[in-house]
GROMACS .gro file of C-alpha atoms in nm:
model
  251
    1MET     CA    1   3.805  -3.031   0.654
    2SER     CA    2   4.179  -2.984   0.596
    3GLY     CA    3   4.113  -2.971   0.224
    4LEU     CA    4   3.895  -2.661   0.247
    5PHE     CA    5   3.988  -2.309   0.142
    6GLN     CA    6   4.236  -2.400  -0.127
    7VAL     CA    7   4.063  -2.216  -0.412
    8PRO     CA    8   4.266  -1.913  -0.535
    9TRP     CA    9   3.982  -1.668  -0.477
   10SER     CA   10   4.192  -1.369  -0.580
   11ASP     CA   11   4.190  -1.506  -0.936
   12TYR     CA   12   3.810  -1.499  -0.940
   13ARG     CA   13   3.748  -1.172  -0.753
   14SER     CA   14   3.656  -0.966  -1.060
   15ASP     CA   15   3.431  -1.243  -1.196
   16LEU     CA   16   3.252  -1.271  -0.863
   17LEU     CA   17   3.202  -0.894  -0.847
   18ASP     CA   18   3.055  -0.898  -1.198
   19ALA     CA   19   2.827  -1.186  -1.099
   20LEU     CA   20   2.723  -0.999  -0.785
   21GLY     CA   21   2.636  -0.694  -0.993
   22ARG     CA   22   2.427  -0.908  -1.228
   23THR     CA   23   2.246  -1.066  -0.934
   24VAL     CA   24   2.159  -0.721  -0.797
   25SER     CA   25   2.050  -0.608  -1.144
   26TYR     CA   26   1.820  -0.908  -1.185
   27THR     CA   27   1.676  -0.839  -0.841
   28VAL     CA   28   1.613  -0.466  -0.886
   29VAL     CA   29   1.467  -0.485  -1.237
   30SER     CA   30   1.252  -0.787  -1.158
   31PHE     CA   31   1.121  -0.646  -0.831
   32VAL     CA   32   1.024  -0.312  -0.983
   33GLY     CA   33   0.851  -0.490  -1.271
   34ALA     CA   34   0.676  -0.732  -1.036
   35VAL     CA   35   0.549  -0.446  -0.816
   36VAL     CA   36   0.407  -0.257  -1.114
   37LEU     CA   37   0.247  -0.566  -1.270
   38GLY     CA   38   0.128  -0.693  -0.931
   39LEU     CA   39  -0.044  -0.362  -0.853
   40ALA     CA   40  -0.212  -0.363  -1.195
   41VAL     CA   41  -0.337  -0.718  -1.144
   42ALA     CA   42  -0.458  -0.631  -0.793
   43LEU     CA   43  -0.658  -0.338  -0.928
   44LEU     CA   44  -0.808  -0.565  -1.193
   45ARG     CA   45  -0.907  -0.810  -0.921
   46LEU     CA   46  -1.087  -0.525  -0.744
   47SER     CA   47  -1.251  -0.397  -1.062
   48ARG     CA   48  -1.628  -0.384  -1.095
   49ALA     CA   49  -1.605  -0.543  -1.442
   50TRP     CA   50  -1.620  -0.920  -1.412
   51PRO     CA   51  -1.411  -0.988  -1.729
   52ALA     CA   52  -1.122  -0.793  -1.576
   53ARG     CA   53  -1.159  -0.980  -1.248
   54ALA     CA   54  -1.169  -1.313  -1.434
   55VAL     CA   55  -0.853  -1.241  -1.636
   56ALA     CA   56  -0.666  -1.127  -1.325
   57ALA     CA   57  -0.783  -1.431  -1.125
   58ILE     CA   58  -0.672  -1.672  -1.400
   59TYR     CA   59  -0.332  -1.503  -1.422
   60THR     CA   60  -0.284  -1.518  -1.046
   61GLU     CA   61  -0.385  -1.882  -1.011
   62VAL     CA   62  -0.176  -1.997  -1.307
   63PHE     CA   63   0.149  -1.836  -1.200
   64LYS     CA   64   0.101  -1.919  -0.832
   65ASN     CA   65   0.073  -2.287  -0.914
   66VAL     CA   66   0.351  -2.325  -1.172
   67PRO     CA   67   0.711  -2.368  -1.046
   68LEU     CA   68   0.945  -2.079  -1.113
   69LEU     CA   69   1.193  -2.314  -1.277
   70ALA     CA   70   0.929  -2.420  -1.529
   71ILE     CA   71   0.855  -2.055  -1.606
   72ILE     CA   72   1.224  -1.988  -1.665
   73PHE     CA   73   1.245  -2.279  -1.908
   74LEU     CA   74   0.928  -2.172  -2.086
   75THR     CA   75   1.048  -1.814  -2.119
   76TYR     CA   76   1.400  -1.891  -2.238
   77PHE     CA   77   1.372  -2.223  -2.423
   78GLY     CA   78   0.999  -2.245  -2.497
   79LEU     CA   79   0.963  -1.901  -2.654
   80ALA     CA   80   1.282  -1.959  -2.856
   81SER     CA   81   1.132  -2.274  -3.009
   82ALA     CA   82   0.829  -2.065  -3.108
   83GLY     CA   83   1.051  -1.810  -3.283
   84ILE     CA   84   1.064  -1.553  -3.000
   85ARG     CA   85   1.427  -1.532  -2.889
   86LEU     CA   86   1.503  -1.336  -2.574
   87ASP     CA   87   1.846  -1.266  -2.434
   88VAL     CA   88   1.929  -1.420  -2.098
   89PHE     CA   89   1.879  -1.101  -1.898
   90THR     CA   90   1.540  -1.026  -2.051
   91ALA     CA   91   1.419  -1.385  -2.016
   92GLY     CA   92   1.540  -1.407  -1.657
   93CYS     CA   93   1.378  -1.079  -1.552
   94LEU     CA   94   1.055  -1.160  -1.734
   95SER     CA   95   1.032  -1.498  -1.560
   96LEU     CA   96   1.082  -1.344  -1.217
   97ILE     CA   97   0.840  -1.059  -1.290
   98VAL     CA   98   0.545  -1.273  -1.400
   99PHE     CA   99   0.602  -1.521  -1.116
  100TYR     CA  100   0.634  -1.275  -0.827
  101ALA     CA  101   0.369  -1.038  -0.964
  102ALA     CA  102   0.113  -1.311  -0.898
  103TYR     CA  103   0.203  -1.324  -0.528
  104LEU     CA  104   0.242  -0.948  -0.492
  105SER     CA  105  -0.100  -0.895  -0.651
  106GLU     CA  106  -0.256  -1.099  -0.371
  107ILE     CA  107  -0.067  -0.900  -0.110
  108PHE     CA  108  -0.170  -0.569  -0.268
  109ARG     CA  109  -0.531  -0.678  -0.316
  110SER     CA  110  -0.559  -0.779   0.049
  111ALA     CA  111  -0.399  -0.454   0.165
  112ILE     CA  112  -0.622  -0.233  -0.050
  113SER     CA  113  -0.932  -0.426   0.055
  114GLY     CA  114  -0.826  -0.383   0.418
  115VAL     CA  115  -0.864  -0.005   0.401
  116HIS     CA  116  -1.200   0.082   0.556
  117ALA     CA  117  -1.466   0.192   0.308
  118GLY     CA  118  -1.532   0.496   0.525
  119GLN     CA  119  -1.199   0.639   0.411
  120THR     CA  120  -1.319   0.642   0.050
  121GLU     CA  121  -1.655   0.787   0.152
  122ALA     CA  122  -1.481   1.064   0.344
  123GLY     CA  123  -1.271   1.147   0.038
  124GLU     CA  124  -1.582   1.161  -0.180
  125ALA     CA  125  -1.751   1.389   0.073
  126LEU     CA  126  -1.457   1.627   0.043
  127GLY     CA  127  -1.496   1.633  -0.335
  128ILE     CA  128  -1.177   1.439  -0.413
  129GLY     CA  129  -1.180   1.241  -0.738
  130ARG     CA  130  -1.139   0.864  -0.754
  131VAL     CA  131  -0.774   0.888  -0.860
  132GLY     CA  132  -0.700   1.135  -0.584
  133ILE     CA  133  -0.873   0.920  -0.324
  134PHE     CA  134  -0.672   0.617  -0.428
  135ALA     CA  135  -0.339   0.802  -0.447
  136HIS     CA  136  -0.370   1.013  -0.130
  137VAL     CA  137  -0.609   0.819   0.095
  138VAL     CA  138  -0.620   0.448   0.011
  139LEU     CA  139  -0.268   0.379  -0.119
  140PRO     CA  140  -0.070   0.525   0.177
  141GLN     CA  141  -0.274   0.314   0.420
  142ALA     CA  142  -0.250   0.005   0.197
  143VAL     CA  143   0.128   0.040   0.179
  144ARG     CA  144   0.156   0.002   0.556
  145GLN     CA  145  -0.041  -0.323   0.543
  146ALA     CA  146   0.137  -0.459   0.234
  147LEU     CA  147   0.489  -0.380   0.348
  148PRO     CA  148   0.563  -0.699   0.549
  149GLY     CA  149   0.459  -0.934   0.269
  150THR     CA  150   0.628  -0.721   0.003
  151ASN     CA  151   0.954  -0.720   0.198
  152THR     CA  152   0.943  -1.098   0.224
  153MET     CA  153   0.888  -1.127  -0.152
  154LEU     CA  154   1.189  -0.902  -0.221
  155VAL     CA  155   1.425  -1.118  -0.018
  156ASP     CA  156   1.279  -1.434  -0.169
  157LEU     CA  157   1.320  -1.291  -0.519
  158LEU     CA  158   1.685  -1.217  -0.449
  159LYS     CA  159   1.741  -1.578  -0.348
  160SER     CA  160   1.544  -1.706  -0.645
  161THR     CA  161   1.785  -1.543  -0.889
  162SER     CA  162   2.004  -1.846  -0.817
  163LEU     CA  163   1.763  -2.054  -1.028
  164LEU     CA  164   1.879  -1.862  -1.332
  165VAL     CA  165   2.189  -2.080  -1.322
  166THR     CA  166   1.986  -2.318  -1.538
  167VAL     CA  167   2.010  -2.072  -1.830
  168SER     CA  168   2.368  -1.959  -1.755
  169ALA     CA  169   2.262  -1.610  -1.654
  170ALA     CA  170   2.612  -1.518  -1.526
  171GLU     CA  171   2.481  -1.440  -1.176
  172LEU     CA  172   2.639  -1.567  -0.854
  173MET     CA  173   2.531  -1.929  -0.879
  174SER     CA  174   2.639  -1.950  -1.243
  175GLU     CA  175   2.980  -1.813  -1.150
  176GLY     CA  176   3.000  -2.065  -0.867
  177ARG     CA  177   2.935  -2.345  -1.113
  178LEU     CA  178   3.213  -2.217  -1.341
  179ILE     CA  179   3.459  -2.194  -1.052
  180THR     CA  180   3.365  -2.545  -0.943
  181SER     CA  181   3.426  -2.677  -1.295
  182ALA     CA  182   3.771  -2.515  -1.295
  183THR     CA  183   3.881  -2.612  -0.944
  184PHE     CA  184   3.675  -2.923  -0.857
  185ARG     CA  185   3.627  -2.774  -0.508
  186ALA     CA  186   3.247  -2.791  -0.494
  187LEU     CA  187   3.207  -2.780  -0.115
  188GLU     CA  188   3.430  -2.477  -0.069
  189VAL     CA  189   3.291  -2.289  -0.367
  190TYR     CA  190   2.925  -2.335  -0.277
  191LEU     CA  191   2.993  -2.252   0.087
  192VAL     CA  192   3.140  -1.921  -0.025
  193ILE     CA  193   2.852  -1.856  -0.268
  194SER     CA  194   2.604  -1.934   0.011
  195ALA     CA  195   2.788  -1.694   0.242
  196ILE     CA  196   2.764  -1.419  -0.022
  197TYR     CA  197   2.389  -1.475  -0.054
  198PHE     CA  198   2.359  -1.457   0.325
  199ALA     CA  199   2.564  -1.136   0.330
  200LEU     CA  200   2.317  -0.991   0.079
  201CYS     CA  201   1.990  -1.119   0.221
  202TYR     CA  202   2.036  -1.076   0.596
  203PRO     CA  203   2.123  -0.702   0.597
  204LEU     CA  204   1.851  -0.641   0.339
  205SER     CA  205   1.591  -0.817   0.553
  206GLN     CA  206   1.699  -0.617   0.859
  207LEU     CA  207   1.684  -0.287   0.670
  208LEU     CA  208   1.338  -0.373   0.541
  209LEU     CA  209   1.229  -0.463   0.893
  210LEU     CA  210   1.356  -0.124   1.016
  211LEU     CA  211   1.168   0.047   0.732
  212GLU     CA  212   0.852  -0.143   0.825
  213ARG     CA  213   0.879  -0.030   1.186
  214LYS     CA  214   0.932   0.332   1.084
  215VAL     CA  215   0.632   0.327   0.851
  216ARG     CA  216   0.411   0.170   1.117
  217ALA     CA  217   0.526   0.433   1.366
  218GLY     CA  218   0.422   0.705   1.123
  219VAL     CA  219   0.773   0.838   1.062
  220PRO     CA  220   0.773   1.045   0.738
  221LEU     CA  221   1.023   0.896   0.493
  222SER     CA  222   1.016   1.129   0.193
  223PRO     CA  223   1.166   1.483   0.215
  224TRP     CA  224   0.845   1.655   0.102
  225ARG     CA  225   0.643   1.467   0.364
  226ARG     CA  226   0.895   1.557   0.634
  227ARG     CA  227   0.862   1.923   0.532
  228ARG     CA  228   0.484   1.901   0.552
  229VAL     CA  229   0.500   1.743   0.898
  230HIS     CA  230   0.751   2.005   1.015
  231THR     CA  231   0.531   2.286   0.881
  232ALA     CA  232   0.221   2.139   1.047
  233ARG     CA  233   0.402   2.112   1.382
  234ALA     CA  234   0.525   2.469   1.352
  235LEU     CA  235   0.173   2.594   1.281
  236LEU     CA  236   0.032   2.399   1.576
  237ALA     CA  237   0.304   2.535   1.804
  238ALA     CA  238   0.238   2.891   1.688
  239ASP     CA  239  -0.137   2.846   1.741
  240LEU     CA  240  -0.079   2.706   2.090
  241ALA     CA  241   0.151   2.997   2.177
  242ALA     CA  242  -0.108   3.249   2.050
  243ARG     CA  243  -0.381   3.088   2.262
  244THR     CA  244  -0.156   3.096   2.568
  245ASP     CA  245  -0.081   3.465   2.515
  246ARG     CA  246  -0.450   3.544   2.481
  247LYS     CA  247  -0.530   3.361   2.805
  248GLU     CA  248  -0.253   3.543   2.989
  249ALA     CA  249  -0.372   3.877   2.850
  250ALA     CA  250  -0.728   3.800   2.960
  251VAL     CA  251  -0.612   3.725   3.313
   0.00000   0.00000   0.00000
């Protein structure tokens, strides 16, 4: 243990910050792409057309049962051998997107299916179109149900960016490997890299847990929704005050 903490970390501070920025970039881009693709696949799984359901089911089962590392190799090395050359960032993000979209599609499909059919029927009775029903009735309720699983996937995706070390993606784990090669202090270096990942993942998981609790409690998160809630409360208060005045006047 006396040999620990002898790496001149000040010499690698800028490199680690760059690697941290790349890790966050991989995470943000990949998660947004995975959410969009996962929602599209989930809607295909719920489609009335069986060819769409079949394609979505095949996609989901394939990418759920192939290791992420294999997908990274196929995307970066396999496509290059077929004449399709992708840069490291594009290949890394694409690998993470297609992999996590398969899991997110299952989460979204389950959440959308969990919304009671009566909600859709009520929207139709009010004359709302299918798109409006999905956007304003089904989706807000599905988000509450999908949030726990989606949050877990986000944290897991952040940790999985470390697998991009296999294609030298210049993220945190790749930088750790370079520092190890220069200093031969593997234990110290990877302890520090692990601590950085923990410092990223733990606060993120706690913030997502807080967000989940707020959503379940019905707290409005967007400014326009807060304004609508405030306006509705003001109208209800004014109506209650008017009724009270009328009762007092009648007495």
